[in-house]
Amino acid sequence: MKAFSYARASSPAEAAAMASRIQGARFIAGGTNLLDLMKLEIEAPTHLIDVNHLGLDTIAATDDGGLRVGAMVRNTALAADKRVRRDYAVLTRAIVSGASGQLRNKATTGGNLLQRTRCPYFYDPNLPCNKRKPGSGCAAIGGFSRQLGVIGTSDACIATYPGDMAVALRVLDAVVETVKPDGTTRAIPIADFHRLWGDTPHIETALEPGELITAVTLPKPLGGKHIYHKVRDRSSYAFALLSVAAVLQKDGTGRVAFGGVAPKPWRVEEAESLLPKGARAVVARAFADARPTEENKFKITLAERTLAGVLADARS
């Protein structure tokens, strides 16, 4: 690990201004992903800005009947909150399916959204990776790709976004609140927060340099049955080969998002109108532009079978 300086910010605006002013600065909260990357020298920040003490660790009701979740709320606290368990059960189920209890105790809401891919080629500094070193190439293309992306990828990168929480947030239409270095704020729909890789896979989110996540807002509850189903190679502490987050109503309508298949949580709203016709119709539309490799083309069949199981669970 390379040397770095450290400071605590006294306000979100100060943290954002400091990050903008100091080249190579990064925010640190739980550190469950960043510290691993620093140890491997995949990331080498010159300055860490501690944002744990900014009062961003509460969950509060909003005027329109939703919830505002502070960026520093730990995953364990968010999943256990009685309002989340009652009204946003898909979120609780997604969170508890990820990582371990110890990591969930440290990981934050904002940090979870910013976790980086677990593509093995990204983690190997001896191999080319356009995310780690722009313009160097992508060793995953033509390499071992079983766990990598099948849709939304590009000729520059086929990695996937690894998280669970964001897949549930996508199906709920959450909004990410931020503060910029100049002190202004903005609200980013979760649909627009994570980027497709395109020619710049090292740019992973819509955040501007120095911009700090302050909260995630959940709209008023959707009702219906909430399901999160995660398929992985082992039953715990593993990232998804594929996951399905769903909120389904008694009349057969609903919302569905997929994880483990793309650079971002994958939701195609047009496909949701086909839910009454069954999983095959939904997946055919949602994955119409898929570009799988020989090693991961099974994910499309897996998506159909997993969604079929989710729909069956909703009817039971």
PDB file of C-alpha atoms in Angstrom:
ATOM      1  CA  MET A   1       0.000   0.000   0.000  1.00  0.00           C
ATOM      2  CA  LYS A   2       1.349   3.407  -0.950  1.00  0.00           C
ATOM      3  CA  ALA A   3       1.521   6.319   1.493  1.00  0.00           C
ATOM      4  CA  PHE A   4      -1.411   8.721   1.702  1.00  0.00           C
ATOM      5  CA  SER A   5      -2.576  11.614   3.847  1.00  0.00           C
ATOM      6  CA  TYR A   6      -5.824  11.639   5.808  1.00  0.00           C
ATOM      7  CA  ALA A   7      -8.366  14.198   7.004  1.00  0.00           C
ATOM      8  CA  ARG A   8     -11.866  14.356   8.438  1.00  0.00           C
ATOM      9  CA  ALA A   9     -14.335  16.685   6.783  1.00  0.00           C
ATOM     10  CA  SER A  10     -16.722  18.711   8.939  1.00  0.00           C
ATOM     11  CA  SER A  11     -19.561  18.946   6.400  1.00  0.00           C
ATOM     12  CA  PRO A  12     -20.591  17.289   3.126  1.00  0.00           C
ATOM     13  CA  ALA A  13     -19.836  20.472   1.197  1.00  0.00           C
ATOM     14  CA  GLU A  14     -16.366  20.708   2.770  1.00  0.00           C
ATOM     15  CA  ALA A  15     -15.685  17.079   1.895  1.00  0.00           C
ATOM     16  CA  ALA A  16     -16.661  17.629  -1.727  1.00  0.00           C
ATOM     17  CA  ALA A  17     -14.593  20.822  -1.974  1.00  0.00           C
ATOM     18  CA  MET A  18     -11.566  19.085  -0.465  1.00  0.00           C
ATOM     19  CA  ALA A  19     -11.874  16.162  -2.899  1.00  0.00           C
ATOM     20  CA  SER A  20     -12.014  18.559  -5.816  1.00  0.00           C
ATOM     21  CA  ARG A  21      -9.061  20.594  -4.580  1.00  0.00           C
ATOM     22  CA  ILE A  22      -6.637  17.727  -3.834  1.00  0.00           C
ATOM     23  CA  GLN A  23      -5.584  15.662  -6.826  1.00  0.00           C
ATOM     24  CA  GLY A  24      -5.933  11.950  -6.170  1.00  0.00           C
ATOM     25  CA  ALA A  25      -8.241  12.375  -3.154  1.00  0.00           C
ATOM     26  CA  ARG A  26     -10.874   9.753  -2.350  1.00  0.00           C
ATOM     27  CA  PHE A  27     -13.691   9.543   0.168  1.00  0.00           C
ATOM     28  CA  ILE A  28     -13.579   6.756   2.723  1.00  0.00           C
ATOM     29  CA  ALA A  29     -16.451   5.457   4.848  1.00  0.00           C
ATOM     30  CA  GLY A  30     -16.640   1.715   5.551  1.00  0.00           C
ATOM     31  CA  GLY A  31     -13.700   1.055   3.237  1.00  0.00           C
ATOM     32  CA  THR A  32     -14.759  -2.521   2.544  1.00  0.00           C
ATOM     33  CA  ASN A  33     -13.890  -2.247  -1.159  1.00  0.00           C
ATOM     34  CA  LEU A  34     -11.466   0.677  -1.303  1.00  0.00           C
ATOM     35  CA  LEU A  35      -9.000  -0.700   1.237  1.00  0.00           C
ATOM     36  CA  ASP A  36      -8.746  -4.009  -0.616  1.00  0.00           C
ATOM     37  CA  LEU A  37      -8.012  -2.145  -3.846  1.00  0.00           C
ATOM     38  CA  MET A  38      -5.396  -0.012  -2.093  1.00  0.00           C
ATOM     39  CA  LYS A  39      -3.637  -3.070  -0.704  1.00  0.00           C
ATOM     40  CA  LEU A  40      -3.392  -4.475  -4.225  1.00  0.00           C
ATOM     41  CA  GLU A  41      -2.280  -1.039  -5.540  1.00  0.00           C
ATOM     42  CA  ILE A  42      -5.146  -1.065  -8.010  1.00  0.00           C
ATOM     43  CA  GLU A  43      -6.166   2.201  -6.407  1.00  0.00           C
ATOM     44  CA  ALA A  44      -3.552   4.520  -4.942  1.00  0.00           C
ATOM     45  CA  PRO A  45      -5.243   7.654  -3.540  1.00  0.00           C
ATOM     46  CA  THR A  46      -2.937  10.400  -2.361  1.00  0.00           C
ATOM     47  CA  HIS A  47      -5.427  11.625   0.254  1.00  0.00           C
ATOM     48  CA  LEU A  48      -8.345  10.009   2.076  1.00  0.00           C
ATOM     49  CA  ILE A  49     -11.280  12.112   3.260  1.00  0.00           C
ATOM     50  CA  ASP A  50     -13.190  10.495   6.126  1.00  0.00           C
ATOM     51  CA  VAL A  51     -16.917  11.143   5.685  1.00  0.00           C
ATOM     52  CA  ASN A  52     -18.152   9.028   8.595  1.00  0.00           C
ATOM     53  CA  HIS A  53     -18.848  11.969  10.927  1.00  0.00           C
ATOM     54  CA  LEU A  54     -21.071  14.153   8.754  1.00  0.00           C
ATOM     55  CA  GLY A  55     -24.472  13.261  10.192  1.00  0.00           C
ATOM     56  CA  LEU A  56     -25.435  11.212   7.134  1.00  0.00           C
ATOM     57  CA  ASP A  57     -26.312   8.087   9.112  1.00  0.00           C
ATOM     58  CA  THR A  58     -30.075   8.382   9.674  1.00  0.00           C
ATOM     59  CA  ILE A  59     -33.213   7.047   7.972  1.00  0.00           C
ATOM     60  CA  ALA A  60     -36.114   9.502   7.915  1.00  0.00           C
ATOM     61  CA  ALA A  61     -39.598   9.628   6.424  1.00  0.00           C
ATOM     62  CA  THR A  62     -40.143  11.986   3.486  1.00  0.00           C
ATOM     63  CA  ASP A  63     -43.127  14.242   2.938  1.00  0.00           C
ATOM     64  CA  ASP A  64     -44.448  12.070   0.106  1.00  0.00           C
ATOM     65  CA  GLY A  65     -44.490   8.873   2.163  1.00  0.00           C
ATOM     66  CA  GLY A  66     -41.074   7.501   1.212  1.00  0.00           C
ATOM     67  CA  LEU A  67     -37.795   7.211   3.092  1.00  0.00           C
ATOM     68  CA  ARG A  68     -34.563   9.176   2.927  1.00  0.00           C
ATOM     69  CA  VAL A  69     -31.582   6.975   3.720  1.00  0.00           C
ATOM     70  CA  GLY A  70     -28.359   8.749   4.665  1.00  0.00           C
ATOM     71  CA  ALA A  71     -25.285   7.767   2.699  1.00  0.00           C
ATOM     72  CA  MET A  72     -23.494   6.589   5.856  1.00  0.00           C
ATOM     73  CA  VAL A  73     -26.283   4.261   7.012  1.00  0.00           C
ATOM     74  CA  ARG A  74     -24.667   0.842   7.398  1.00  0.00           C
ATOM     75  CA  ASN A  75     -26.060  -2.016   5.358  1.00  0.00           C
ATOM     76  CA  THR A  76     -26.996  -3.946   8.498  1.00  0.00           C
ATOM     77  CA  ALA A  77     -29.020  -1.028   9.864  1.00  0.00           C
ATOM     78  CA  LEU A  78     -30.756  -0.406   6.555  1.00  0.00           C
ATOM     79  CA  ALA A  79     -31.763  -4.033   6.098  1.00  0.00           C
ATOM     80  CA  ALA A  80     -33.032  -4.270   9.697  1.00  0.00           C
ATOM     81  CA  ASP A  81     -35.050  -1.035   9.748  1.00  0.00           C
ATOM     82  CA  LYS A  82     -38.680  -1.984  10.394  1.00  0.00           C
ATOM     83  CA  ARG A  83     -39.977   0.441   7.774  1.00  0.00           C
ATOM     84  CA  VAL A  84     -37.672  -1.017   5.133  1.00  0.00           C
ATOM     85  CA  ARG A  85     -38.575  -4.574   6.085  1.00  0.00           C
ATOM     86  CA  ARG A  86     -42.281  -3.761   5.913  1.00  0.00           C
ATOM     87  CA  ASP A  87     -42.492  -1.507   2.845  1.00  0.00           C
ATOM     88  CA  TYR A  88     -39.309  -2.209   0.846  1.00  0.00           C
ATOM     89  CA  ALA A  89     -38.705  -5.884   1.574  1.00  0.00           C
ATOM     90  CA  VAL A  90     -36.902  -6.419  -1.745  1.00  0.00           C
ATOM     91  CA  LEU A  91     -34.189  -4.071  -0.456  1.00  0.00           C
ATOM     92  CA  THR A  92     -33.756  -5.948   2.814  1.00  0.00           C
ATOM     93  CA  ARG A  93     -33.578  -9.254   0.967  1.00  0.00           C
ATOM     94  CA  ALA A  94     -31.013  -7.947  -1.497  1.00  0.00           C
ATOM     95  CA  ILE A  95     -28.758  -6.552   1.224  1.00  0.00           C
ATOM     96  CA  VAL A  96     -28.740  -9.674   3.403  1.00  0.00           C
ATOM     97  CA  SER A  97     -27.889 -11.821   0.368  1.00  0.00           C
ATOM     98  CA  GLY A  98     -24.628  -9.946  -0.100  1.00  0.00           C
ATOM     99  CA  ALA A  99     -21.240 -10.194   1.597  1.00  0.00           C
ATOM    100  CA  SER A 100     -20.975 -11.346   5.224  1.00  0.00           C
ATOM    101  CA  GLY A 101     -22.460 -10.003   8.446  1.00  0.00           C
ATOM    102  CA  GLN A 102     -19.144  -8.397   9.365  1.00  0.00           C
ATOM    103  CA  LEU A 103     -18.908  -6.573   6.040  1.00  0.00           C
ATOM    104  CA  ARG A 104     -22.536  -5.446   6.189  1.00  0.00           C
ATOM    105  CA  ASN A 105     -21.809  -3.952   9.612  1.00  0.00           C
ATOM    106  CA  LYS A 106     -19.179  -1.694   8.010  1.00  0.00           C
ATOM    107  CA  ALA A 107     -20.447  -1.135   4.464  1.00  0.00           C
ATOM    108  CA  THR A 108     -22.442   2.044   3.840  1.00  0.00           C
ATOM    109  CA  THR A 109     -25.324   2.890   1.555  1.00  0.00           C
ATOM    110  CA  GLY A 110     -23.262   5.327  -0.512  1.00  0.00           C
ATOM    111  CA  GLY A 111     -20.218   3.096  -0.651  1.00  0.00           C
ATOM    112  CA  ASN A 112     -22.268   0.101  -1.722  1.00  0.00           C
ATOM    113  CA  LEU A 113     -23.388   2.002  -4.809  1.00  0.00           C
ATOM    114  CA  LEU A 114     -19.773   2.799  -5.657  1.00  0.00           C
ATOM    115  CA  GLN A 115     -18.254  -0.659  -5.297  1.00  0.00           C
ATOM    116  CA  ARG A 116     -16.141  -1.639  -8.254  1.00  0.00           C
ATOM    117  CA  THR A 117     -16.312  -4.709 -10.445  1.00  0.00           C
ATOM    118  CA  ARG A 118     -14.962  -8.055  -9.275  1.00  0.00           C
ATOM    119  CA  CYS A 119     -13.755  -9.013 -12.757  1.00  0.00           C
ATOM    120  CA  PRO A 120     -10.609 -11.107 -12.133  1.00  0.00           C
ATOM    121  CA  TYR A 121      -8.728  -9.258 -14.851  1.00  0.00           C
ATOM    122  CA  PHE A 122      -9.399  -5.925 -13.135  1.00  0.00           C
ATOM    123  CA  TYR A 123      -7.822  -7.387  -9.995  1.00  0.00           C
ATOM    124  CA  ASP A 124      -4.682  -8.633 -11.783  1.00  0.00           C
ATOM    125  CA  PRO A 125      -2.314  -5.721 -12.433  1.00  0.00           C
ATOM    126  CA  ASN A 126      -0.197  -7.925 -14.711  1.00  0.00           C
ATOM    127  CA  LEU A 127      -2.955  -8.060 -17.324  1.00  0.00           C
ATOM    128  CA  PRO A 128      -4.456  -5.301 -19.478  1.00  0.00           C
ATOM    129  CA  CYS A 129      -7.667  -3.723 -18.218  1.00  0.00           C
ATOM    130  CA  ASN A 130      -9.309  -0.598 -19.602  1.00  0.00           C
ATOM    131  CA  LYS A 131     -10.966   0.078 -16.248  1.00  0.00           C
ATOM    132  CA  ARG A 132      -7.684   0.005 -14.370  1.00  0.00           C
ATOM    133  CA  LYS A 133      -5.551   1.596 -17.113  1.00  0.00           C
ATOM    134  CA  PRO A 134      -7.595   3.264 -19.873  1.00  0.00           C
ATOM    135  CA  GLY A 135      -6.476   2.285 -23.354  1.00  0.00           C
ATOM    136  CA  SER A 136      -4.536  -0.810 -22.283  1.00  0.00           C
ATOM    137  CA  GLY A 137      -7.098  -3.312 -23.594  1.00  0.00           C
ATOM    138  CA  CYS A 138      -9.434  -5.859 -22.043  1.00  0.00           C
ATOM    139  CA  ALA A 139      -7.963  -9.236 -21.111  1.00  0.00           C
ATOM    140  CA  ALA A 140     -11.447 -10.527 -20.274  1.00  0.00           C
ATOM    141  CA  ILE A 141     -12.450 -10.425 -23.945  1.00  0.00           C
ATOM    142  CA  GLY A 142     -11.268 -13.776 -25.182  1.00  0.00           C
ATOM    143  CA  GLY A 143     -10.422 -14.824 -21.626  1.00  0.00           C
ATOM    144  CA  PHE A 144     -12.344 -16.538 -18.853  1.00  0.00           C
ATOM    145  CA  SER A 145     -15.734 -14.843 -18.933  1.00  0.00           C
ATOM    146  CA  ARG A 146     -18.185 -17.132 -17.139  1.00  0.00           C
ATOM    147  CA  GLN A 147     -19.094 -14.542 -14.512  1.00  0.00           C
ATOM    148  CA  LEU A 148     -18.898 -11.487 -16.759  1.00  0.00           C
ATOM    149  CA  GLY A 149     -21.447  -9.447 -18.655  1.00  0.00           C
ATOM    150  CA  VAL A 150     -23.853 -10.513 -21.385  1.00  0.00           C
ATOM    151  CA  ILE A 151     -25.606  -7.194 -22.113  1.00  0.00           C
ATOM    152  CA  GLY A 152     -24.735  -3.500 -21.976  1.00  0.00           C
ATOM    153  CA  THR A 153     -21.069  -4.355 -22.435  1.00  0.00           C
ATOM    154  CA  SER A 154     -18.742  -2.965 -25.103  1.00  0.00           C
ATOM    155  CA  ASP A 155     -15.643  -3.742 -27.131  1.00  0.00           C
ATOM    156  CA  ALA A 156     -13.664  -2.050 -24.344  1.00  0.00           C
ATOM    157  CA  CYS A 157     -15.045  -3.946 -21.331  1.00  0.00           C
ATOM    158  CA  ILE A 158     -17.327  -6.877 -20.458  1.00  0.00           C
ATOM    159  CA  ALA A 159     -17.206  -6.532 -16.659  1.00  0.00           C
ATOM    160  CA  THR A 160     -20.350  -6.382 -14.545  1.00  0.00           C
ATOM    161  CA  TYR A 161     -21.503  -4.233 -11.664  1.00  0.00           C
ATOM    162  CA  PRO A 162     -21.247  -6.647  -8.704  1.00  0.00           C
ATOM    163  CA  GLY A 163     -23.691  -5.345  -6.091  1.00  0.00           C
ATOM    164  CA  ASP A 164     -27.073  -6.536  -4.834  1.00  0.00           C
ATOM    165  CA  MET A 165     -28.464  -3.454  -3.097  1.00  0.00           C
ATOM    166  CA  ALA A 166     -28.498  -1.351  -6.271  1.00  0.00           C
ATOM    167  CA  VAL A 167     -30.534  -3.979  -8.132  1.00  0.00           C
ATOM    168  CA  ALA A 168     -33.289  -3.610  -5.539  1.00  0.00           C
ATOM    169  CA  LEU A 169     -32.969   0.190  -5.630  1.00  0.00           C
ATOM    170  CA  ARG A 170     -33.403   0.078  -9.398  1.00  0.00           C
ATOM    171  CA  VAL A 171     -36.644  -1.859  -9.163  1.00  0.00           C
ATOM    172  CA  LEU A 172     -37.853   0.652  -6.549  1.00  0.00           C
ATOM    173  CA  ASP A 173     -36.865   3.703  -8.677  1.00  0.00           C
ATOM    174  CA  ALA A 174     -34.726   5.209  -5.929  1.00  0.00           C
ATOM    175  CA  VAL A 175     -32.982   8.582  -6.311  1.00  0.00           C
ATOM    176  CA  VAL A 176     -29.367   9.335  -5.328  1.00  0.00           C
ATOM    177  CA  GLU A 177     -28.793  12.730  -3.685  1.00  0.00           C
ATOM    178  CA  THR A 178     -25.390  14.409  -3.892  1.00  0.00           C
ATOM    179  CA  VAL A 179     -23.465  17.570  -3.104  1.00  0.00           C
ATOM    180  CA  LYS A 180     -20.959  19.077  -5.545  1.00  0.00           C
ATOM    181  CA  PRO A 181     -17.679  20.841  -4.713  1.00  0.00           C
ATOM    182  CA  ASP A 182     -19.360  24.238  -5.182  1.00  0.00           C
ATOM    183  CA  GLY A 183     -21.966  23.324  -2.551  1.00  0.00           C
ATOM    184  CA  THR A 184     -24.857  22.816  -4.953  1.00  0.00           C
ATOM    185  CA  THR A 185     -26.913  19.656  -4.737  1.00  0.00           C
ATOM    186  CA  ARG A 186     -28.598  17.412  -7.243  1.00  0.00           C
ATOM    187  CA  ALA A 187     -30.773  14.308  -7.440  1.00  0.00           C
ATOM    188  CA  ILE A 188     -29.801  11.476  -9.807  1.00  0.00           C
ATOM    189  CA  PRO A 189     -32.354   8.766 -10.646  1.00  0.00           C
ATOM    190  CA  ILE A 190     -30.838   5.368  -9.930  1.00  0.00           C
ATOM    191  CA  ALA A 191     -31.512   4.454 -13.577  1.00  0.00           C
ATOM    192  CA  ASP A 192     -28.981   7.105 -14.610  1.00  0.00           C
ATOM    193  CA  PHE A 193     -26.467   6.672 -11.801  1.00  0.00           C
ATOM    194  CA  HIS A 194     -24.400   3.764 -13.148  1.00  0.00           C
ATOM    195  CA  ARG A 195     -23.039   4.132 -16.676  1.00  0.00           C
ATOM    196  CA  LEU A 196     -22.694   1.651 -19.475  1.00  0.00           C
ATOM    197  CA  TRP A 197     -19.014   1.073 -20.221  1.00  0.00           C
ATOM    198  CA  GLY A 198     -18.842   2.292 -23.830  1.00  0.00           C
ATOM    199  CA  ASP A 199     -15.332   3.470 -24.709  1.00  0.00           C
ATOM    200  CA  THR A 200     -14.655   4.780 -21.182  1.00  0.00           C
ATOM    201  CA  PRO A 201     -15.175   1.875 -18.759  1.00  0.00           C
ATOM    202  CA  HIS A 202     -13.052   3.607 -16.128  1.00  0.00           C
ATOM    203  CA  ILE A 203     -15.884   6.149 -15.714  1.00  0.00           C
ATOM    204  CA  GLU A 204     -18.416   4.064 -13.833  1.00  0.00           C
ATOM    205  CA  THR A 205     -21.032   6.499 -12.512  1.00  0.00           C
ATOM    206  CA  ALA A 206     -22.662   9.828 -13.291  1.00  0.00           C
ATOM    207  CA  LEU A 207     -20.805  11.506 -10.419  1.00  0.00           C
ATOM    208  CA  GLU A 208     -18.619  14.481 -11.267  1.00  0.00           C
ATOM    209  CA  PRO A 209     -15.104  14.817  -9.778  1.00  0.00           C
ATOM    210  CA  GLY A 210     -15.411  15.537  -6.059  1.00  0.00           C
ATOM    211  CA  GLU A 211     -19.173  14.960  -5.936  1.00  0.00           C
ATOM    212  CA  LEU A 212     -20.296  13.218  -2.733  1.00  0.00           C
ATOM    213  CA  ILE A 213     -23.342  11.001  -2.231  1.00  0.00           C
ATOM    214  CA  THR A 214     -25.347  12.292   0.745  1.00  0.00           C
ATOM    215  CA  ALA A 215     -28.493  10.133   0.655  1.00  0.00           C
ATOM    216  CA  VAL A 216     -30.667   7.723  -1.266  1.00  0.00           C
ATOM    217  CA  THR A 217     -34.387   8.470  -1.405  1.00  0.00           C
ATOM    218  CA  LEU A 218     -36.981   5.729  -1.707  1.00  0.00           C
ATOM    219  CA  PRO A 219     -40.348   6.752  -3.182  1.00  0.00           C
ATOM    220  CA  LYS A 220     -43.584   5.827  -1.447  1.00  0.00           C
ATOM    221  CA  PRO A 221     -44.092   2.059  -1.123  1.00  0.00           C
ATOM    222  CA  LEU A 222     -45.250   0.058  -4.125  1.00  0.00           C
ATOM    223  CA  GLY A 223     -47.075  -2.684  -2.246  1.00  0.00           C
ATOM    224  CA  GLY A 224     -47.221  -6.127  -3.820  1.00  0.00           C
ATOM    225  CA  LYS A 225     -44.905  -9.055  -3.196  1.00  0.00           C
ATOM    226  CA  HIS A 226     -41.194  -8.318  -2.936  1.00  0.00           C
ATOM    227  CA  ILE A 227     -38.706 -11.005  -3.991  1.00  0.00           C
ATOM    228  CA  TYR A 228     -34.931 -11.060  -4.428  1.00  0.00           C
ATOM    229  CA  HIS A 229     -33.413 -14.243  -5.783  1.00  0.00           C
ATOM    230  CA  LYS A 230     -29.661 -14.565  -6.185  1.00  0.00           C
ATOM    231  CA  VAL A 231     -27.955 -17.393  -8.067  1.00  0.00           C
ATOM    232  CA  ARG A 232     -24.296 -17.944  -7.178  1.00  0.00           C
ATOM    233  CA  ASP A 233     -21.653 -20.632  -7.212  1.00  0.00           C
ATOM    234  CA  ARG A 234     -21.793 -21.115  -3.460  1.00  0.00           C
ATOM    235  CA  SER A 235     -24.556 -20.397  -1.006  1.00  0.00           C
ATOM    236  CA  SER A 236     -22.923 -17.504   0.850  1.00  0.00           C
ATOM    237  CA  TYR A 237     -20.315 -14.776   0.500  1.00  0.00           C
ATOM    238  CA  ALA A 238     -20.292 -14.915  -3.302  1.00  0.00           C
ATOM    239  CA  PHE A 239     -21.208 -12.443  -6.011  1.00  0.00           C
ATOM    240  CA  ALA A 240     -24.146 -13.171  -8.266  1.00  0.00           C
ATOM    241  CA  LEU A 241     -23.919 -15.115 -11.468  1.00  0.00           C
ATOM    242  CA  LEU A 242     -27.362 -13.637 -11.876  1.00  0.00           C
ATOM    243  CA  SER A 243     -29.945 -12.075  -9.583  1.00  0.00           C
ATOM    244  CA  VAL A 244     -33.559 -11.002  -9.947  1.00  0.00           C
ATOM    245  CA  ALA A 245     -35.252  -8.256  -7.933  1.00  0.00           C
ATOM    246  CA  ALA A 246     -39.008  -8.114  -8.368  1.00  0.00           C
ATOM    247  CA  VAL A 247     -42.037  -6.285  -7.017  1.00  0.00           C
ATOM    248  CA  LEU A 248     -45.133  -8.104  -8.269  1.00  0.00           C
ATOM    249  CA  GLN A 249     -48.804  -7.236  -7.923  1.00  0.00           C
ATOM    250  CA  LYS A 250     -51.762  -9.616  -7.626  1.00  0.00           C
ATOM    251  CA  ASP A 251     -52.991  -8.696 -11.100  1.00  0.00           C
ATOM    252  CA  GLY A 252     -49.778 -10.038 -12.657  1.00  0.00           C
ATOM    253  CA  THR A 253     -48.159  -6.665 -13.294  1.00  0.00           C
ATOM    254  CA  GLY A 254     -44.955  -5.546 -11.646  1.00  0.00           C
ATOM    255  CA  ARG A 255     -41.325  -4.551 -11.943  1.00  0.00           C
ATOM    256  CA  VAL A 256     -38.221  -6.658 -12.523  1.00  0.00           C
ATOM    257  CA  ALA A 257     -34.493  -5.895 -12.512  1.00  0.00           C
ATOM    258  CA  PHE A 258     -31.548  -8.233 -13.107  1.00  0.00           C
ATOM    259  CA  GLY A 259     -28.099  -8.210 -11.505  1.00  0.00           C
ATOM    260  CA  GLY A 260     -24.834  -9.902 -12.441  1.00  0.00           C
ATOM    261  CA  VAL A 261     -25.366  -9.471 -16.181  1.00  0.00           C
ATOM    262  CA  ALA A 262     -24.425  -5.895 -17.100  1.00  0.00           C
ATOM    263  CA  PRO A 263     -22.404  -2.811 -16.090  1.00  0.00           C
ATOM    264  CA  LYS A 264     -25.426  -1.633 -14.098  1.00  0.00           C
ATOM    265  CA  PRO A 265     -28.586  -3.112 -12.618  1.00  0.00           C
ATOM    266  CA  TRP A 266     -30.455  -4.207 -15.738  1.00  0.00           C
ATOM    267  CA  ARG A 267     -34.085  -3.164 -16.001  1.00  0.00           C
ATOM    268  CA  VAL A 268     -36.008  -2.770 -19.242  1.00  0.00           C
ATOM    269  CA  GLU A 269     -39.368  -1.230 -18.407  1.00  0.00           C
ATOM    270  CA  GLU A 270     -40.876  -2.221 -21.760  1.00  0.00           C
ATOM    271  CA  ALA A 271     -40.282  -5.864 -20.910  1.00  0.00           C
ATOM    272  CA  GLU A 272     -42.306  -5.563 -17.706  1.00  0.00           C
ATOM    273  CA  SER A 273     -45.531  -5.216 -19.680  1.00  0.00           C
ATOM    274  CA  LEU A 274     -44.931  -8.827 -20.759  1.00  0.00           C
ATOM    275  CA  LEU A 275     -44.930 -10.220 -17.206  1.00  0.00           C
ATOM    276  CA  PRO A 276     -48.453 -11.704 -17.594  1.00  0.00           C
ATOM    277  CA  LYS A 277     -47.103 -13.711 -20.552  1.00  0.00           C
ATOM    278  CA  GLY A 278     -44.369 -15.291 -18.441  1.00  0.00           C
ATOM    279  CA  ALA A 279     -40.626 -15.302 -17.915  1.00  0.00           C
ATOM    280  CA  ARG A 280     -39.649 -16.285 -21.454  1.00  0.00           C
ATOM    281  CA  ALA A 281     -41.353 -13.256 -22.996  1.00  0.00           C
ATOM    282  CA  VAL A 282     -39.857 -10.873 -20.440  1.00  0.00           C
ATOM    283  CA  VAL A 283     -36.314 -12.183 -20.817  1.00  0.00           C
ATOM    284  CA  ALA A 284     -36.533 -12.254 -24.622  1.00  0.00           C
ATOM    285  CA  ARG A 285     -37.315  -8.529 -24.571  1.00  0.00           C
ATOM    286  CA  ALA A 286     -34.986  -7.537 -21.728  1.00  0.00           C
ATOM    287  CA  PHE A 287     -32.022  -9.372 -23.266  1.00  0.00           C
ATOM    288  CA  ALA A 288     -32.810  -8.704 -26.917  1.00  0.00           C
ATOM    289  CA  ASP A 289     -29.469  -6.946 -27.457  1.00  0.00           C
ATOM    290  CA  ALA A 290     -27.345  -9.422 -25.484  1.00  0.00           C
ATOM    291  CA  ARG A 291     -23.805 -10.171 -26.646  1.00  0.00           C
ATOM    292  CA  PRO A 292     -22.773 -13.136 -24.500  1.00  0.00           C
ATOM    293  CA  THR A 293     -19.599 -15.133 -24.837  1.00  0.00           C
ATOM    294  CA  GLU A 294     -19.562 -18.905 -25.278  1.00  0.00           C
ATOM    295  CA  GLU A 295     -18.730 -19.225 -21.582  1.00  0.00           C
ATOM    296  CA  ASN A 296     -21.545 -17.064 -20.234  1.00  0.00           C
ATOM    297  CA  LYS A 297     -24.392 -17.445 -22.718  1.00  0.00           C
ATOM    298  CA  PHE A 298     -25.999 -19.745 -20.147  1.00  0.00           C
ATOM    299  CA  LYS A 299     -26.888 -16.595 -18.176  1.00  0.00           C
ATOM    300  CA  ILE A 300     -29.760 -15.809 -20.531  1.00  0.00           C
ATOM    301  CA  THR A 301     -31.329 -19.218 -19.943  1.00  0.00           C
ATOM    302  CA  LEU A 302     -30.550 -18.793 -16.248  1.00  0.00           C
ATOM    303  CA  ALA A 303     -32.368 -15.440 -16.261  1.00  0.00           C
ATOM    304  CA  GLU A 304     -35.472 -17.056 -17.734  1.00  0.00           C
ATOM    305  CA  ARG A 305     -35.454 -19.928 -15.250  1.00  0.00           C
ATOM    306  CA  THR A 306     -34.756 -17.682 -12.269  1.00  0.00           C
ATOM    307  CA  LEU A 307     -37.505 -15.256 -13.228  1.00  0.00           C
ATOM    308  CA  ALA A 308     -39.883 -18.197 -13.741  1.00  0.00           C
ATOM    309  CA  GLY A 309     -39.128 -19.282 -10.177  1.00  0.00           C
ATOM    310  CA  VAL A 310     -39.705 -15.755  -8.893  1.00  0.00           C
ATOM    311  CA  LEU A 311     -43.076 -15.578 -10.665  1.00  0.00           C
ATOM    312  CA  ALA A 312     -44.031 -18.953  -9.218  1.00  0.00           C
ATOM    313  CA  ASP A 313     -43.068 -17.742  -5.726  1.00  0.00           C
ATOM    314  CA  ALA A 314     -45.238 -14.667  -6.197  1.00  0.00           C
ATOM    315  CA  ARG A 315     -48.248 -16.822  -7.034  1.00  0.00           C
ATOM    316  CA  SER A 316     -47.790 -19.130  -4.041  1.00  0.00           C
TER     317      SER A 316
END
